[in-house]
mmCIF file with all atom_site columns, C-alpha atoms in Angstrom:
data_model
loop_
_atom_site.group_PDB
_atom_site.id
_atom_site.type_symbol
_atom_site.label_atom_id
_atom_site.label_alt_id
_atom_site.label_comp_id
_atom_site.label_asym_id
_atom_site.label_entity_id
_atom_site.label_seq_id
_atom_site.pdbx_PDB_ins_code
_atom_site.Cartn_x
_atom_site.Cartn_y
_atom_site.Cartn_z
_atom_site.occupancy
_atom_site.B_iso_or_equiv
_atom_site.pdbx_formal_charge
_atom_site.auth_seq_id
_atom_site.auth_comp_id
_atom_site.auth_asym_id
_atom_site.auth_atom_id
_atom_site.pdbx_PDB_model_num
ATOM 1   C CA . MET G 1 1   ? 32.062 -6.767  9.753   1.00 0.00 ? 8   MET G CA 1
ATOM 2   C CA . ALA G 1 2   ? 29.365 -4.840  9.664   1.00 0.00 ? 9   ALA G CA 1
ATOM 3   C CA . SER G 1 3   ? 28.721 -1.249  10.669  1.00 0.00 ? 10  SER G CA 1
ATOM 4   C CA . GLY G 1 4   ? 25.503 0.624   11.900  1.00 0.00 ? 11  GLY G CA 1
ATOM 5   C CA . ASP G 1 5   ? 23.958 2.813   15.495  1.00 0.00 ? 12  ASP G CA 1
ATOM 6   C CA . PHE G 1 6   ? 23.888 -0.580  17.578  1.00 0.00 ? 13  PHE G CA 1
ATOM 7   C CA . THR G 1 7   ? 23.496 1.503   20.271  1.00 0.00 ? 14  THR G CA 1
ATOM 8   C CA . GLY G 1 8   ? 20.974 4.299   19.913  1.00 0.00 ? 15  GLY G CA 1
ATOM 9   C CA . SER G 1 9   ? 23.766 6.860   20.321  1.00 0.00 ? 16  SER G CA 1
ATOM 10  C CA . GLY G 1 10  ? 23.927 8.416   16.775  1.00 0.00 ? 17  GLY G CA 1
ATOM 11  C CA . ARG G 1 11  ? 26.881 6.864   15.971  1.00 0.00 ? 18  ARG G CA 1
ATOM 12  C CA . SER G 1 12  ? 28.636 3.985   14.224  1.00 0.00 ? 19  SER G CA 1
ATOM 13  C CA . SER G 1 13  ? 29.756 0.898   15.536  1.00 0.00 ? 20  SER G CA 1
ATOM 14  C CA . LEU G 1 14  ? 31.437 -2.085  14.086  1.00 0.00 ? 21  LEU G CA 1
ATOM 15  C CA . LEU G 1 15  ? 30.205 -5.620  14.760  1.00 0.00 ? 22  LEU G CA 1
ATOM 16  C CA . VAL G 1 16  ? 32.782 -8.184  13.647  1.00 0.00 ? 23  VAL G CA 1
ATOM 17  C CA . THR G 1 17  ? 32.236 -12.014 13.854  1.00 0.00 ? 24  THR G CA 1
ATOM 18  C CA . TRP G 1 18  ? 35.600 -13.763 13.991  1.00 0.00 ? 25  TRP G CA 1
ATOM 19  C CA . THR G 1 19  ? 36.726 -17.366 12.521  1.00 0.00 ? 26  THR G CA 1
ATOM 20  C CA . ASP G 1 20  ? 36.691 -18.832 15.897  1.00 0.00 ? 27  ASP G CA 1
ATOM 21  C CA . GLY G 1 21  ? 32.709 -18.106 16.973  1.00 0.00 ? 28  GLY G CA 1
ATOM 22  C CA . GLU G 1 22  ? 33.330 -15.124 18.940  1.00 0.00 ? 29  GLU G CA 1
ATOM 23  C CA . VAL G 1 23  ? 31.299 -11.930 18.008  1.00 0.00 ? 30  VAL G CA 1
ATOM 24  C CA . THR G 1 24  ? 32.383 -8.587  19.232  1.00 0.00 ? 31  THR G CA 1
ATOM 25  C CA . LEU G 1 25  ? 31.122 -5.111  18.966  1.00 0.00 ? 32  LEU G CA 1
ATOM 26  C CA . PHE G 1 26  ? 33.348 -1.657  19.221  1.00 0.00 ? 33  PHE G CA 1
ATOM 27  C CA . PRO G 1 27  ? 30.831 1.411   20.151  1.00 0.00 ? 34  PRO G CA 1
ATOM 28  C CA . GLY G 1 28  ? 32.462 4.493   18.244  1.00 0.00 ? 35  GLY G CA 1
ATOM 29  C CA . ASP G 1 29  ? 33.031 7.241   20.323  1.00 0.00 ? 36  ASP G CA 1
ATOM 30  C CA . GLY G 1 30  ? 32.034 10.309  18.233  1.00 0.00 ? 37  GLY G CA 1
ATOM 31  C CA . ASN G 1 31  ? 36.155 11.367  17.882  1.00 0.00 ? 38  ASN G CA 1
ATOM 32  C CA . GLY G 1 32  ? 37.332 8.362   15.191  1.00 0.00 ? 39  GLY G CA 1
ATOM 33  C CA . GLY G 1 33  ? 38.249 5.866   17.587  1.00 0.00 ? 40  GLY G CA 1
ATOM 34  C CA . PHE G 1 34  ? 35.826 3.329   19.450  1.00 0.00 ? 41  PHE G CA 1
ATOM 35  C CA . LEU G 1 35  ? 35.216 2.626   23.282  1.00 0.00 ? 42  LEU G CA 1
ATOM 36  C CA . PRO G 1 36  ? 36.111 -0.620  25.130  1.00 0.00 ? 43  PRO G CA 1
ATOM 37  C CA . GLU G 1 37  ? 35.415 -4.058  22.892  1.00 0.00 ? 44  GLU G CA 1
ATOM 38  C CA . ARG G 1 38  ? 32.278 -5.531  24.209  1.00 0.00 ? 45  ARG G CA 1
ATOM 39  C CA . GLN G 1 39  ? 31.953 -9.533  23.633  1.00 0.00 ? 46  GLN G CA 1
ATOM 40  C CA . LEU G 1 40  ? 28.162 -10.379 22.102  1.00 0.00 ? 47  LEU G CA 1
ATOM 41  C CA . ALA G 1 41  ? 29.561 -14.253 21.998  1.00 0.00 ? 48  ALA G CA 1
ATOM 42  C CA . ALA G 1 42  ? 32.242 -15.836 23.678  1.00 0.00 ? 49  ALA G CA 1
ATOM 43  C CA . PRO G 1 43  ? 34.179 -18.414 21.003  1.00 0.00 ? 50  PRO G CA 1
ATOM 44  C CA . ASN G 1 44  ? 31.931 -20.946 20.051  1.00 0.00 ? 51  ASN G CA 1
ATOM 45  C CA . ALA G 1 45  ? 31.108 -23.489 17.647  1.00 0.00 ? 52  ALA G CA 1
ATOM 46  C CA . GLY G 1 46  ? 27.401 -21.912 16.736  1.00 0.00 ? 53  GLY G CA 1
ATOM 47  C CA . TRP G 1 47  ? 28.677 -19.065 15.276  1.00 0.00 ? 54  TRP G CA 1
ATOM 48  C CA . LYS G 1 48  ? 31.373 -20.214 13.279  1.00 0.00 ? 55  LYS G CA 1
ATOM 49  C CA . PRO G 1 49  ? 29.086 -21.318 10.198  1.00 0.00 ? 56  PRO G CA 1
ATOM 50  C CA . VAL G 1 50  ? 28.281 -17.462 9.459   1.00 0.00 ? 57  VAL G CA 1
ATOM 51  C CA . ALA G 1 51  ? 28.600 -17.131 6.021   1.00 0.00 ? 58  ALA G CA 1
ATOM 52  C CA . THR G 1 52  ? 28.039 -13.726 5.542   1.00 0.00 ? 59  THR G CA 1
ATOM 53  C CA . ILE G 1 53  ? 26.448 -10.421 7.988   1.00 0.00 ? 60  ILE G CA 1
ATOM 54  C CA . THR G 1 54  ? 25.029 -6.845  7.404   1.00 0.00 ? 61  THR G CA 1
ATOM 55  C CA . ALA G 1 55  ? 23.102 -4.206  9.866   1.00 0.00 ? 62  ALA G CA 1
ATOM 56  C CA . GLY G 1 56  ? 20.774 -1.965  9.117   1.00 0.00 ? 63  GLY G CA 1
ATOM 57  C CA . ASP G 1 57  ? 17.195 -0.916  11.062  1.00 0.00 ? 64  ASP G CA 1
ATOM 58  C CA . PHE G 1 58  ? 15.188 -3.936  10.072  1.00 0.00 ? 65  PHE G CA 1
ATOM 59  C CA . THR G 1 59  ? 12.935 -3.977  13.258  1.00 0.00 ? 66  THR G CA 1
ATOM 60  C CA . GLY G 1 60  ? 12.131 0.713   13.046  1.00 0.00 ? 67  GLY G CA 1
ATOM 61  C CA . SER G 1 61  ? 13.743 0.537   16.430  1.00 0.00 ? 68  SER G CA 1
ATOM 62  C CA . ASN G 1 62  ? 16.244 3.830   15.661  1.00 0.00 ? 69  ASN G CA 1
ATOM 63  C CA . GLN G 1 63  ? 19.039 0.858   16.927  1.00 0.00 ? 70  GLN G CA 1
ATOM 64  C CA . PHE G 1 64  ? 20.635 -1.356  14.280  1.00 0.00 ? 71  PHE G CA 1
ATOM 65  C CA . ASP G 1 65  ? 19.453 -5.250  13.728  1.00 0.00 ? 72  ASP G CA 1
ATOM 66  C CA . LEU G 1 66  ? 22.300 -7.799  12.336  1.00 0.00 ? 73  LEU G CA 1
ATOM 67  C CA . MET G 1 67  ? 21.402 -9.988  9.491   1.00 0.00 ? 74  MET G CA 1
ATOM 68  C CA . VAL G 1 68  ? 22.857 -12.951 9.049   1.00 0.00 ? 75  VAL G CA 1
ATOM 69  C CA . ARG G 1 69  ? 23.379 -15.352 6.469   1.00 0.00 ? 76  ARG G CA 1
ATOM 70  C CA . TRP G 1 70  ? 24.813 -19.143 7.381   1.00 0.00 ? 77  TRP G CA 1
ATOM 71  C CA . ASP G 1 71  ? 26.652 -21.298 4.918   1.00 0.00 ? 78  ASP G CA 1
ATOM 72  C CA . ASP G 1 72  ? 23.544 -23.907 5.389   1.00 0.00 ? 79  ASP G CA 1
ATOM 73  C CA . GLY G 1 73  ? 21.312 -21.419 3.750   1.00 0.00 ? 80  GLY G CA 1
ATOM 74  C CA . ARG G 1 74  ? 19.835 -20.168 6.663   1.00 0.00 ? 81  ARG G CA 1
ATOM 75  C CA . MET G 1 75  ? 18.930 -16.130 7.252   1.00 0.00 ? 82  MET G CA 1
ATOM 76  C CA . THR G 1 76  ? 18.174 -14.851 10.870  1.00 0.00 ? 83  THR G CA 1
ATOM 77  C CA . LEU G 1 77  ? 18.042 -11.587 12.374  1.00 0.00 ? 84  LEU G CA 1
ATOM 78  C CA . HIS G 1 78  ? 19.225 -10.467 15.306  1.00 0.00 ? 85  HIS G CA 1
ATOM 79  C CA . GLY G 1 79  ? 17.030 -7.640  16.619  1.00 0.00 ? 86  GLY G CA 1
ATOM 80  C CA . ASP G 1 80  ? 18.340 -4.608  18.383  1.00 0.00 ? 87  ASP G CA 1
ATOM 81  C CA . VAL G 1 81  ? 21.940 -5.778  19.157  1.00 0.00 ? 88  VAL G CA 1
ATOM 82  C CA . GLY G 1 82  ? 22.859 -2.950  21.532  1.00 0.00 ? 89  GLY G CA 1
ATOM 83  C CA . SER G 1 83  ? 20.100 -3.882  23.901  1.00 0.00 ? 90  SER G CA 1
ATOM 84  C CA . ASN G 1 84  ? 19.422 -7.419  23.342  1.00 0.00 ? 91  ASN G CA 1
ATOM 85  C CA . GLY G 1 85  ? 22.878 -8.999  22.312  1.00 0.00 ? 92  GLY G CA 1
ATOM 86  C CA . LEU G 1 86  ? 22.325 -11.717 19.770  1.00 0.00 ? 93  LEU G CA 1
ATOM 87  C CA . ASP G 1 87  ? 19.413 -13.587 21.890  1.00 0.00 ? 94  ASP G CA 1
ATOM 88  C CA . SER G 1 88  ? 16.124 -11.770 20.016  1.00 0.00 ? 95  SER G CA 1
ATOM 89  C CA . VAL G 1 89  ? 16.625 -14.169 16.568  1.00 0.00 ? 96  VAL G CA 1
ATOM 90  C CA . THR G 1 90  ? 14.131 -14.414 14.197  1.00 0.00 ? 97  THR G CA 1
ATOM 91  C CA . GLU G 1 91  ? 14.368 -17.114 11.486  1.00 0.00 ? 98  GLU G CA 1
ATOM 92  C CA . MET G 1 92  ? 14.097 -15.439 8.080   1.00 0.00 ? 99  MET G CA 1
ATOM 93  C CA . ALA G 1 93  ? 14.925 -18.471 5.975   1.00 0.00 ? 100 ALA G CA 1
ATOM 94  C CA . PRO G 1 94  ? 15.357 -21.893 7.020   1.00 0.00 ? 101 PRO G CA 1
ATOM 95  C CA . SER G 1 95  ? 18.314 -24.102 6.730   1.00 0.00 ? 102 SER G CA 1
ATOM 96  C CA . GLY G 1 96  ? 19.156 -25.897 2.828   1.00 0.00 ? 103 GLY G CA 1
ATOM 97  C CA . SER G 1 97  ? 17.365 -22.924 1.260   1.00 0.00 ? 104 SER G CA 1
ATOM 98  C CA . ILE G 1 98  ? 18.119 -20.816 -1.993  1.00 0.00 ? 105 ILE G CA 1
ATOM 99  C CA . TRP G 1 99  ? 19.346 -18.292 0.475   1.00 0.00 ? 106 TRP G CA 1
ATOM 100 C CA . SER G 1 100 ? 22.687 -20.856 0.284   1.00 0.00 ? 107 SER G CA 1
ATOM 101 C CA . HIS G 1 101 ? 23.366 -19.164 -2.961  1.00 0.00 ? 108 HIS G CA 1
ATOM 102 C CA . ALA G 1 102 ? 22.658 -15.302 -1.599  1.00 0.00 ? 109 ALA G CA 1
ATOM 103 C CA . THR G 1 103 ? 26.483 -14.738 -2.384  1.00 0.00 ? 110 THR G CA 1
ATOM 104 C CA . GLN G 1 104 ? 26.942 -11.140 -0.712  1.00 0.00 ? 111 GLN G CA 1
ATOM 105 C CA . ILE G 1 105 ? 24.100 -9.164  1.515   1.00 0.00 ? 112 ILE G CA 1
ATOM 106 C CA . ALA G 1 106 ? 23.586 -5.658  2.353   1.00 0.00 ? 113 ALA G CA 1
ATOM 107 C CA . ALA G 1 107 ? 21.301 -3.471  3.922   1.00 0.00 ? 114 ALA G CA 1
ATOM 108 C CA . GLY G 1 108 ? 20.455 -0.262  2.610   1.00 0.00 ? 115 GLY G CA 1
ATOM 109 C CA . ARG G 1 109 ? 17.122 2.669   2.359   1.00 0.00 ? 116 ARG G CA 1
ATOM 110 C CA . PHE G 1 110 ? 16.867 3.235   -1.636  1.00 0.00 ? 117 PHE G CA 1
ATOM 111 C CA . ASN G 1 111 ? 13.261 4.360   -2.081  1.00 0.00 ? 118 ASN G CA 1
ATOM 112 C CA . ALA G 1 112 ? 13.483 8.295   -1.384  1.00 0.00 ? 119 ALA G CA 1
ATOM 113 C CA . THR G 1 113 ? 9.910  8.236   -0.118  1.00 0.00 ? 120 THR G CA 1
ATOM 114 C CA . THR G 1 114 ? 9.138  6.247   2.742   1.00 0.00 ? 121 THR G CA 1
ATOM 115 C CA . TYR G 1 115 ? 12.805 5.216   3.819   1.00 0.00 ? 122 TYR G CA 1
ATOM 116 C CA . VAL G 1 116 ? 11.877 1.786   4.743   1.00 0.00 ? 123 VAL G CA 1
ATOM 117 C CA . THR G 1 117 ? 14.983 -0.687  5.198   1.00 0.00 ? 124 THR G CA 1
ATOM 118 C CA . ASP G 1 118 ? 16.171 -3.097  1.842   1.00 0.00 ? 125 ASP G CA 1
ATOM 119 C CA . LEU G 1 119 ? 17.827 -6.202  1.479   1.00 0.00 ? 126 LEU G CA 1
ATOM 120 C CA . MET G 1 120 ? 20.244 -5.799  -1.461  1.00 0.00 ? 127 MET G CA 1
ATOM 121 C CA . VAL G 1 121 ? 21.532 -9.199  -2.747  1.00 0.00 ? 128 VAL G CA 1
ATOM 122 C CA . ARG G 1 122 ? 23.990 -10.510 -5.018  1.00 0.00 ? 129 ARG G CA 1
ATOM 123 C CA . TRP G 1 123 ? 23.727 -14.214 -6.044  1.00 0.00 ? 130 TRP G CA 1
ATOM 124 C CA . SER G 1 124 ? 25.918 -16.821 -7.479  1.00 0.00 ? 131 SER G CA 1
ATOM 125 C CA . ASP G 1 125 ? 24.625 -16.318 -10.939 1.00 0.00 ? 132 ASP G CA 1
ATOM 126 C CA . GLY G 1 126 ? 25.308 -12.242 -10.782 1.00 0.00 ? 133 GLY G CA 1
ATOM 127 C CA . ALA G 1 127 ? 21.821 -11.888 -10.344 1.00 0.00 ? 134 ALA G CA 1
ATOM 128 C CA . LEU G 1 128 ? 21.030 -8.675  -8.129  1.00 0.00 ? 135 LEU G CA 1
ATOM 129 C CA . ASN G 1 129 ? 17.562 -8.352  -6.393  1.00 0.00 ? 136 ASN G CA 1
ATOM 130 C CA . ASN G 1 130 ? 16.429 -5.921  -3.938  1.00 0.00 ? 137 ASN G CA 1
ATOM 131 C CA . TYR G 1 131 ? 14.006 -7.055  -1.171  1.00 0.00 ? 138 TYR G CA 1
ATOM 132 C CA . VAL G 1 132 ? 11.930 -3.759  -0.553  1.00 0.00 ? 139 VAL G CA 1
ATOM 133 C CA . GLY G 1 133 ? 11.139 -3.405  3.022   1.00 0.00 ? 140 GLY G CA 1
ATOM 134 C CA . THR G 1 134 ? 12.404 -6.584  4.701   1.00 0.00 ? 141 THR G CA 1
ATOM 135 C CA . THR G 1 135 ? 11.171 -6.245  8.525   1.00 0.00 ? 142 THR G CA 1
ATOM 136 C CA . THR G 1 136 ? 11.408 -9.291  11.507  1.00 0.00 ? 143 THR G CA 1
ATOM 137 C CA . GLY G 1 137 ? 7.819  -10.216 9.312   1.00 0.00 ? 144 GLY G CA 1
ATOM 138 C CA . GLY G 1 138 ? 9.902  -11.215 6.440   1.00 0.00 ? 145 GLY G CA 1
ATOM 139 C CA . LEU G 1 139 ? 12.217 -10.754 3.603   1.00 0.00 ? 146 LEU G CA 1
ATOM 140 C CA . GLY G 1 140 ? 10.571 -7.885  1.570   1.00 0.00 ? 147 GLY G CA 1
ATOM 141 C CA . GLY G 1 141 ? 8.894  -7.603  -1.468  1.00 0.00 ? 148 GLY G CA 1
ATOM 142 C CA . GLU G 1 142 ? 11.589 -9.022  -4.496  1.00 0.00 ? 149 GLU G CA 1
ATOM 143 C CA . GLN G 1 143 ? 12.931 -6.146  -7.203  1.00 0.00 ? 150 GLN G CA 1
ATOM 144 C CA . PRO G 1 144 ? 15.312 -7.615  -9.600  1.00 0.00 ? 151 PRO G CA 1
ATOM 145 C CA . ILE G 1 145 ? 17.947 -5.210  -10.248 1.00 0.00 ? 152 ILE G CA 1
ATOM 146 C CA . HIS G 1 146 ? 19.288 -7.036  -12.981 1.00 0.00 ? 153 HIS G CA 1
ATOM 147 C CA . GLY G 1 147 ? 19.264 -10.523 -13.802 1.00 0.00 ? 154 GLY G CA 1
ATOM 148 C CA . PRO G 1 148 ? 22.265 -13.408 -13.938 1.00 0.00 ? 155 PRO G CA 1
ATOM 149 C CA . ASP G 1 149 ? 25.468 -11.415 -15.191 1.00 0.00 ? 156 ASP G CA 1
ATOM 150 C CA . LYS G 1 150 ? 28.654 -12.980 -15.261 1.00 0.00 ? 157 LYS G CA 1
ATOM 151 C CA . THR G 1 151 ? 30.489 -9.416  -14.933 1.00 0.00 ? 158 THR G CA 1
ATOM 152 C CA . TRP G 1 152 ? 28.796 -9.505  -11.438 1.00 0.00 ? 159 TRP G CA 1
ATOM 153 C CA . THR G 1 153 ? 29.938 -12.742 -10.305 1.00 0.00 ? 160 THR G CA 1
ATOM 154 C CA . HIS G 1 154 ? 33.449 -10.895 -10.018 1.00 0.00 ? 161 HIS G CA 1
ATOM 155 C CA . SER G 1 155 ? 31.848 -8.602  -7.450  1.00 0.00 ? 162 SER G CA 1
ATOM 156 C CA . VAL G 1 156 ? 33.882 -9.735  -3.925  1.00 0.00 ? 163 VAL G CA 1
ATOM 157 C CA . LEU G 1 157 ? 32.168 -6.703  -1.761  1.00 0.00 ? 164 LEU G CA 1
ATOM 158 C CA . MET G 1 158 ? 28.950 -4.750  -1.700  1.00 0.00 ? 165 MET G CA 1
ATOM 159 C CA . THR G 1 159 ? 28.244 -2.277  1.146   1.00 0.00 ? 166 THR G CA 1
ATOM 160 C CA . THR G 1 160 ? 25.830 0.398   1.095   1.00 0.00 ? 167 THR G CA 1
ATOM 161 C CA . GLY G 1 161 ? 25.508 3.833   2.489   1.00 0.00 ? 168 GLY G CA 1
ATOM 162 C CA . GLN G 1 162 ? 24.923 7.939   2.028   1.00 0.00 ? 169 GLN G CA 1
ATOM 163 C CA . TYR G 1 163 ? 28.636 8.573   0.902   1.00 0.00 ? 170 TYR G CA 1
ATOM 164 C CA . THR G 1 164 ? 27.085 11.742  -1.024  1.00 0.00 ? 171 THR G CA 1
ATOM 165 C CA . GLY G 1 165 ? 25.469 13.239  1.654   1.00 0.00 ? 172 GLY G CA 1
ATOM 166 C CA . ASP G 1 166 ? 22.388 15.083  -0.534  1.00 0.00 ? 173 ASP G CA 1
ATOM 167 C CA . GLY G 1 167 ? 20.036 13.175  1.347   1.00 0.00 ? 174 GLY G CA 1
ATOM 168 C CA . LEU G 1 168 ? 18.705 10.954  -0.832  1.00 0.00 ? 175 LEU G CA 1
ATOM 169 C CA . THR G 1 169 ? 18.420 7.088   -1.309  1.00 0.00 ? 176 THR G CA 1
ATOM 170 C CA . ASN G 1 170 ? 21.791 5.236   -0.197  1.00 0.00 ? 177 ASN G CA 1
ATOM 171 C CA . ASP G 1 171 ? 24.510 4.448   -2.740  1.00 0.00 ? 178 ASP G CA 1
ATOM 172 C CA . LEU G 1 172 ? 25.795 1.286   -3.277  1.00 0.00 ? 179 LEU G CA 1
ATOM 173 C CA . ILE G 1 173 ? 29.800 0.378   -3.254  1.00 0.00 ? 180 ILE G CA 1
ATOM 174 C CA . ILE G 1 174 ? 30.916 -2.283  -4.986  1.00 0.00 ? 181 ILE G CA 1
ATOM 175 C CA . ARG G 1 175 ? 35.172 -4.157  -4.905  1.00 0.00 ? 182 ARG G CA 1
ATOM 176 C CA . TRP G 1 176 ? 35.638 -6.318  -8.060  1.00 0.00 ? 183 TRP G CA 1
ATOM 177 C CA . THR G 1 177 ? 38.174 -9.102  -8.152  1.00 0.00 ? 184 THR G CA 1
ATOM 178 C CA . ASP G 1 178 ? 40.340 -6.935  -10.168 1.00 0.00 ? 185 ASP G CA 1
ATOM 179 C CA . GLY G 1 179 ? 40.653 -4.589  -7.482  1.00 0.00 ? 186 GLY G CA 1
ATOM 180 C CA . GLU G 1 180 ? 38.511 -1.897  -8.870  1.00 0.00 ? 187 GLU G CA 1
ATOM 181 C CA . THR G 1 181 ? 35.969 -0.078  -6.163  1.00 0.00 ? 188 THR G CA 1
ATOM 182 C CA . THR G 1 182 ? 33.111 1.516   -7.951  1.00 0.00 ? 189 THR G CA 1
ATOM 183 C CA . MET G 1 183 ? 29.997 3.576   -6.565  1.00 0.00 ? 190 MET G CA 1
ATOM 184 C CA . TYR G 1 184 ? 26.331 3.160   -8.106  1.00 0.00 ? 191 TYR G CA 1
ATOM 185 C CA . LYS G 1 185 ? 25.252 7.108   -6.133  1.00 0.00 ? 192 LYS G CA 1
ATOM 186 C CA . ASP G 1 186 ? 21.437 7.030   -5.424  1.00 0.00 ? 193 ASP G CA 1
ATOM 187 C CA . THR G 1 187 ? 20.686 3.449   -6.400  1.00 0.00 ? 194 THR G CA 1
ATOM 188 C CA . ARG G 1 188 ? 16.567 3.105   -6.382  1.00 0.00 ? 195 ARG G CA 1
ATOM 189 C CA . THR G 1 189 ? 14.722 0.275   -5.031  1.00 0.00 ? 196 THR G CA 1
ATOM 190 C CA . ASN G 1 190 ? 14.433 -1.646  -8.943  1.00 0.00 ? 197 ASN G CA 1
ATOM 191 C CA . SER G 1 191 ? 17.914 0.010   -10.401 1.00 0.00 ? 198 SER G CA 1
ATOM 192 C CA . LEU G 1 192 ? 21.610 0.820   -9.953  1.00 0.00 ? 199 LEU G CA 1
ATOM 193 C CA . GLY G 1 193 ? 22.155 4.553   -9.721  1.00 0.00 ? 200 GLY G CA 1
ATOM 194 C CA . THR G 1 194 ? 24.897 6.553   -11.705 1.00 0.00 ? 201 THR G CA 1
ATOM 195 C CA . GLU G 1 195 ? 28.205 4.411   -11.984 1.00 0.00 ? 202 GLU G CA 1
ATOM 196 C CA . ARG G 1 196 ? 31.279 6.559   -10.493 1.00 0.00 ? 203 ARG G CA 1
ATOM 197 C CA . MET G 1 197 ? 34.507 4.504   -10.235 1.00 0.00 ? 204 MET G CA 1
ATOM 198 C CA . LEU G 1 198 ? 36.712 5.288   -7.184  1.00 0.00 ? 205 LEU G CA 1
ATOM 199 C CA . VAL G 1 199 ? 39.494 3.028   -7.537  1.00 0.00 ? 206 VAL G CA 1
ATOM 200 C CA . PRO G 1 200 ? 40.672 1.698   -10.876 1.00 0.00 ? 207 PRO G CA 1
ATOM 201 C CA . PRO G 1 201 ? 41.461 -1.635  -11.366 1.00 0.00 ? 208 PRO G CA 1
ATOM 202 C CA . ALA G 1 202 ? 45.086 -2.780  -10.407 1.00 0.00 ? 209 ALA G CA 1
#
């Protein structure tokens, strides 16, 4: 699943890829619920190999785009999903690329000056890199957050957002294999923010 303002309404929607290859969008209604489900792709073999997805405004249109990492290492960007569906496609990396080792991806804004959209990537060896200013023109400049790290191979889920409401850079949230959930407040383009435990290990 991925959330974002796909419709340009100023409200977050939820985009879901299903195991049978169906892709659906649930527009937010502004009252804590959803408007009727909108099908972007019927069940099909083409969307079954999705490995992970994230959403962000990579095109600068104020509508969210969908970044997809496929299980063969291909990366595709689907621009302005609310207007174009899944038809506006830019290949960001070919099949067989090193991106088959990108275990988790998350879009966020980590630069307090320009507010460009970055792509945060956790690799299979536990390394964490930020690709600053990713657009349809290509992946942004690589900024290492940290190198290979055995601890980070235990991160299960990664997401970003403005959870603290301070108007600065996005926060990074990680859920670990032991159930702990951690927020790194105001993560920057090349460094993790202040660590805060949200849920202890269970």
